[in-house]
CSV table of C-alpha atoms in Angstrom, one decimal:
chain,number,residue,atom,x,y,z
A,1,MET,CA,48.4,-69.2,70.6
A,2,SER,CA,46.9,-70.2,67.1
A,3,LEU,CA,49.5,-72.2,65.4
A,4,GLY,CA,48.1,-71.3,62.1
A,5,SER,CA,48.8,-73.7,59.3
A,6,ALA,CA,51.7,-75.9,59.5
A,7,VAL,CA,55.4,-74.4,58.6
A,8,SER,CA,57.2,-77.0,56.7
A,9,GLY,CA,60.5,-77.7,54.8
A,10,GLN,CA,64.0,-76.8,56.5
A,11,ASN,CA,62.4,-75.2,59.9
A,12,GLY,CA,60.2,-78.1,60.2
A,13,ASP,CA,56.3,-78.9,60.9
A,14,VAL,CA,55.3,-76.7,63.8
A,15,THR,CA,52.3,-79.0,64.1
A,16,ALA,CA,54.4,-81.9,64.3
A,17,GLY,CA,55.8,-80.3,66.8
A,18,GLU,CA,53.6,-79.5,69.5
A,19,LYS,CA,52.9,-83.2,69.6
A,20,VAL,CA,57.1,-84.0,69.5
A,21,PHE,CA,56.6,-80.9,72.9
A,22,LYS,CA,54.4,-84.1,74.7
A,23,GLN,CA,57.3,-85.0,75.6
A,24,CYS,CA,58.4,-82.2,77.0
A,25,LYS,CA,55.7,-81.4,78.8
A,26,GLY,CA,56.2,-82.9,82.1
A,27,CYS,CA,58.7,-80.6,82.8
A,28,HIS,CA,58.4,-77.7,81.2
A,29,GLN,CA,55.7,-75.5,80.0
A,30,VAL,CA,55.7,-73.2,77.1
A,31,GLY,CA,52.9,-70.1,75.7
A,32,GLN,CA,50.3,-67.7,77.8
A,33,ASP,CA,50.8,-67.5,81.8
A,34,ALA,CA,53.6,-69.9,81.4
A,35,ARG,CA,55.8,-70.8,84.2
A,36,HIS,CA,58.5,-72.5,86.1
A,37,ARG,CA,58.3,-75.9,86.5
A,38,ILE,CA,60.5,-78.8,87.4
A,39,GLY,CA,62.7,-77.0,84.7
A,40,PRO,CA,62.3,-73.3,82.9
A,41,HIS,CA,59.3,-72.1,81.1
A,42,LEU,CA,60.4,-72.1,77.4
A,43,ASN,CA,59.2,-69.0,75.6
A,44,GLY,CA,61.7,-66.3,74.2
A,45,LEU,CA,64.1,-69.4,74.2
A,46,PHE,CA,65.6,-68.1,70.8
A,47,GLY,CA,68.7,-66.2,72.2
A,48,ARG,CA,69.2,-66.3,76.0
A,49,LYS,CA,72.0,-67.1,77.6
A,50,ALA,CA,71.3,-71.2,79.2
A,51,ALA,CA,70.6,-70.0,83.4
A,52,GLY,CA,68.8,-66.8,82.0
A,53,TYR,CA,66.1,-66.7,84.9
A,54,GLU,CA,66.8,-65.4,87.8
A,55,ASP,CA,64.2,-66.9,89.5
A,56,PHE,CA,65.0,-70.2,88.3
A,57,LYS,CA,67.1,-72.6,90.7
A,58,TYR,CA,69.9,-74.8,88.1
A,59,SER,CA,71.9,-76.8,88.5
A,60,LYS,CA,75.8,-76.3,88.3
A,61,SER,CA,76.8,-77.6,85.3
A,62,PHE,CA,73.3,-74.5,83.8
A,63,ARG,CA,75.2,-72.0,85.6
A,64,ARG,CA,78.5,-72.7,84.2
A,65,ALA,CA,77.5,-73.5,80.7
A,66,GLY,CA,76.0,-70.5,80.6
A,67,ALA,CA,78.8,-68.8,82.3
A,68,GLY,CA,80.9,-69.7,79.9
A,69,GLY,CA,78.8,-68.3,77.0
A,70,LEU,CA,76.6,-70.2,76.1
A,71,GLU,CA,73.5,-69.0,74.4
A,72,TRP,CA,70.3,-70.4,72.7
A,73,HIS,CA,70.5,-70.8,69.1
A,74,ALA,CA,69.2,-73.7,66.4
A,75,ASP,CA,72.8,-74.9,66.5
A,76,THR,CA,73.1,-75.0,70.7
A,77,LEU,CA,69.8,-75.5,70.7
A,78,ASP,CA,69.8,-78.3,68.2
A,79,ALA,CA,72.9,-80.0,69.8
A,80,PHE,CA,70.9,-80.2,73.0
A,81,LEU,CA,68.3,-81.7,72.2
A,82,GLU,CA,69.7,-84.6,70.4
A,83,ASN,CA,72.2,-85.5,73.5
A,84,PRO,CA,71.9,-82.6,76.5
A,85,LYS,CA,74.6,-84.0,78.3
A,86,ALA,CA,77.2,-83.4,75.8
A,87,ILE,CA,76.5,-80.1,75.6
A,88,VAL,CA,76.0,-79.8,79.6
A,89,SER,CA,77.1,-82.6,81.1
A,90,GLY,CA,75.9,-82.3,84.6
A,91,THR,CA,72.2,-81.1,83.5
A,92,ARG,CA,69.2,-82.7,86.0
A,93,MET,CA,67.5,-83.3,83.0
A,94,SER,CA,66.2,-87.0,83.1
A,95,PHE,CA,65.2,-86.6,78.9
A,96,ARG,CA,67.3,-88.6,77.0
A,97,GLY,CA,67.4,-86.5,73.5
A,98,LEU,CA,65.8,-86.0,70.3
A,99,LYS,CA,67.7,-88.5,67.7
A,100,LYS,CA,65.9,-87.6,64.8
A,101,ALA,CA,66.7,-84.7,63.6
A,102,GLN,CA,63.1,-83.7,62.0
A,103,ASP,CA,62.2,-84.0,65.1
A,104,ARG,CA,64.2,-81.4,66.7
A,105,ALA,CA,63.3,-79.6,63.9
A,106,ASP,CA,59.6,-79.8,64.3
A,107,LEU,CA,60.3,-79.1,67.8
A,108,LEU,CA,62.6,-76.0,67.4
A,109,ALA,CA,59.7,-74.8,64.8
A,110,TYR,CA,57.2,-74.8,67.1
A,111,LEU,CA,59.4,-73.3,70.4
A,112,ARG,CA,60.2,-70.5,67.8
A,113,LEU,CA,56.4,-69.4,67.6
A,114,TYR,CA,57.0,-68.9,71.3
A,115,SER,CA,60.0,-65.7,71.0
A,116,ASP,CA,59.6,-62.9,70.9
A,117,ASN,CA,58.8,-61.5,67.4
A,118,PRO,CA,59.7,-64.4,65.9
A,119,ALA,CA,59.1,-63.1,62.4
A,120,ASP,CA,62.0,-60.9,62.9
A,121,ILE,CA,64.8,-63.2,63.4
A,122,PRO,CA,67.2,-64.0,61.8
A,123,GLU,CA,67.8,-66.4,59.4
A,124,ALA,CA,71.5,-66.8,60.7
A,125,ASP,CA,69.6,-67.5,63.8
A,126,PRO,CA,66.8,-70.0,64.6
A,127,THR,CA,65.1,-70.1,61.5
A,128,ALA,CA,68.2,-71.7,59.4
A,129,VAL,CA,68.7,-75.9,59.3
A,130,GLY,CA,70.5,-76.8,62.5
A,131,VAL,CA,73.7,-77.9,62.0
A,132,ASP,CA,73.8,-82.2,62.2
A,133,HIS,CA,76.4,-82.5,65.4
A,134,ASP,CA,76.4,-86.3,64.3
A,135,LEU,CA,80.3,-87.4,64.4
A,136,ASP,CA,82.0,-89.3,61.9
A,137,PRO,CA,80.6,-93.0,62.6
A,138,ALA,CA,83.9,-94.1,61.9
A,139,ILE,CA,85.3,-91.7,64.5
A,140,LEU,CA,82.6,-93.4,67.4
A,141,ALA,CA,83.6,-96.6,66.2
A,142,LEU,CA,86.9,-96.1,67.5
A,143,GLN,CA,88.3,-98.5,70.8
A,144,GLY,CA,90.0,-96.3,72.6
A,145,ASP,CA,93.0,-98.3,74.9
A,146,PRO,CA,92.5,-97.3,78.5
A,147,GLU,CA,95.7,-97.7,79.0
A,148,TYR,CA,96.9,-95.1,77.2
A,149,GLY,CA,93.7,-93.0,78.5
A,150,ALA,CA,95.3,-93.7,81.8
A,151,TYR,CA,98.8,-92.2,80.4
A,152,LEU,CA,96.7,-89.1,79.1
A,153,SER,CA,94.4,-87.8,81.8
A,154,GLY,CA,96.6,-86.3,84.5
A,155,GLU,CA,95.8,-83.2,82.6
A,156,CYS,CA,91.9,-83.6,83.1
A,157,THR,CA,92.2,-84.8,86.4
A,158,THR,CA,94.0,-81.2,87.6
A,159,CYS,CA,90.6,-80.6,87.7
A,160,HIS,CA,88.1,-83.9,87.7
A,161,GLN,CA,88.1,-86.1,90.6
A,162,ALA,CA,89.4,-90.0,89.7
A,163,ALA,CA,86.8,-90.6,92.5
A,164,GLY,CA,83.7,-89.5,90.4
A,165,GLY,CA,82.6,-86.3,92.9
A,166,ASP,CA,81.5,-83.0,91.9
A,167,ASN,CA,82.6,-80.3,94.0
A,168,GLY,CA,82.3,-77.7,91.8
A,169,ILE,CA,83.4,-79.3,88.3
A,170,PRO,CA,81.0,-81.8,86.9
A,171,SER,CA,82.5,-85.6,87.7
A,172,ILE,CA,83.8,-87.5,83.5
A,173,VAL,CA,83.8,-91.3,85.3
A,174,PHE,CA,81.6,-93.2,83.5
A,175,TRP,CA,80.3,-91.6,81.6
A,176,PRO,CA,79.5,-93.8,78.5
A,177,GLU,CA,82.0,-93.8,76.2
A,178,ASP,CA,80.1,-92.4,72.6
A,179,ASP,CA,79.4,-89.1,75.2
A,180,PHE,CA,82.7,-88.3,76.4
A,181,VAL,CA,83.2,-88.5,72.7
A,182,VAL,CA,81.3,-86.4,71.8
A,183,ALA,CA,81.0,-83.9,74.0
A,184,MET,CA,84.9,-83.5,73.2
A,185,HIS,CA,84.4,-82.9,70.1
A,186,ALA,CA,81.6,-80.4,70.5
A,187,TYR,CA,84.6,-78.4,72.8
A,188,LYS,CA,87.1,-78.8,70.4
A,189,SER,CA,84.3,-77.1,67.5
A,190,LYS,CA,84.4,-75.3,69.5
A,191,ARG,CA,80.5,-75.6,69.6
A,192,ARG,CA,80.5,-76.5,73.3
A,193,ALA,CA,81.5,-73.1,75.5
A,194,HIS,CA,84.8,-73.2,77.1
A,195,PRO,CA,87.6,-71.6,77.2
A,196,VAL,CA,89.6,-74.2,78.7
A,197,MET,CA,88.1,-77.6,77.3
A,198,GLN,CA,88.4,-75.9,74.1
A,199,MET,CA,91.9,-75.6,74.2
A,200,ILE,CA,92.3,-79.4,75.8
A,201,ALA,CA,90.1,-80.5,73.6
A,202,GLY,CA,91.8,-78.7,70.2
A,203,ARG,CA,95.3,-80.9,71.9
A,204,LEU,CA,94.1,-84.3,71.3
A,205,GLY,CA,93.3,-86.3,68.6
A,206,ASP,CA,90.7,-88.9,67.7
A,207,GLU,CA,92.9,-91.6,69.3
A,208,GLU,CA,93.4,-89.6,72.0
A,209,ILE,CA,89.9,-88.5,72.6
A,210,ALA,CA,88.8,-92.5,72.2
A,211,ALA,CA,91.7,-93.7,74.9
A,212,LEU,CA,89.8,-91.1,77.7
A,213,ALA,CA,86.6,-91.7,77.1
A,214,ALA,CA,87.5,-95.4,77.3
A,215,TYR,CA,89.7,-95.1,80.2
A,216,PHE,CA,87.4,-92.7,82.5
A,217,ALA,CA,84.1,-95.6,81.6
A,218,ASN,CA,85.6,-98.2,83.8
A,219,ILE,CA,88.3,-96.1,85.7
A,220,GLU,CA,87.8,-98.6,88.3
A,221,GLU,CA,87.5,-101.7,86.0
């Protein structure tokens, strides 16, 4: 497919996005004759349900995310590309994310070329500017009290194993505190799909989330 002239502005730059995609090429293919590799091919990505290919073996976490209603749109893709584990905690991907918003916008502009009839995709979907999912720095700067987190953790450990095992439910121990906080706030704001987690996170304040993050990050210490 010819890229034509670079698309710039709020939708990102297609030519720059092709360069960013080099970071993805080791695992994903896109374009004519694209096939699944380590990761699924990325044709027709926008509007597709997570874990949507029956002929690709996804991780348990991706299958749960898809079953929970996660779909790939501008906002969810932007959040995932920034911090994959904040959206799908147990992903096997070694990709650590794109921290620069412009890199994410450029990559999405490039991948959008390989969706069906991209010119017809509504502006509210992948052509829209991705939502900036960075939390208020003051929230990330909170120093959680691990003892308070231990007190609060009972509701978490009814499902998640404190020993760190993954028996159908992803482990949450030894996460970097920032990743834990970002994930919980994604549930709280309903950008991350899981009704139970949305309900639990919605009941927690910023200090309580920080305390849980501090506890689970150092649970054996």
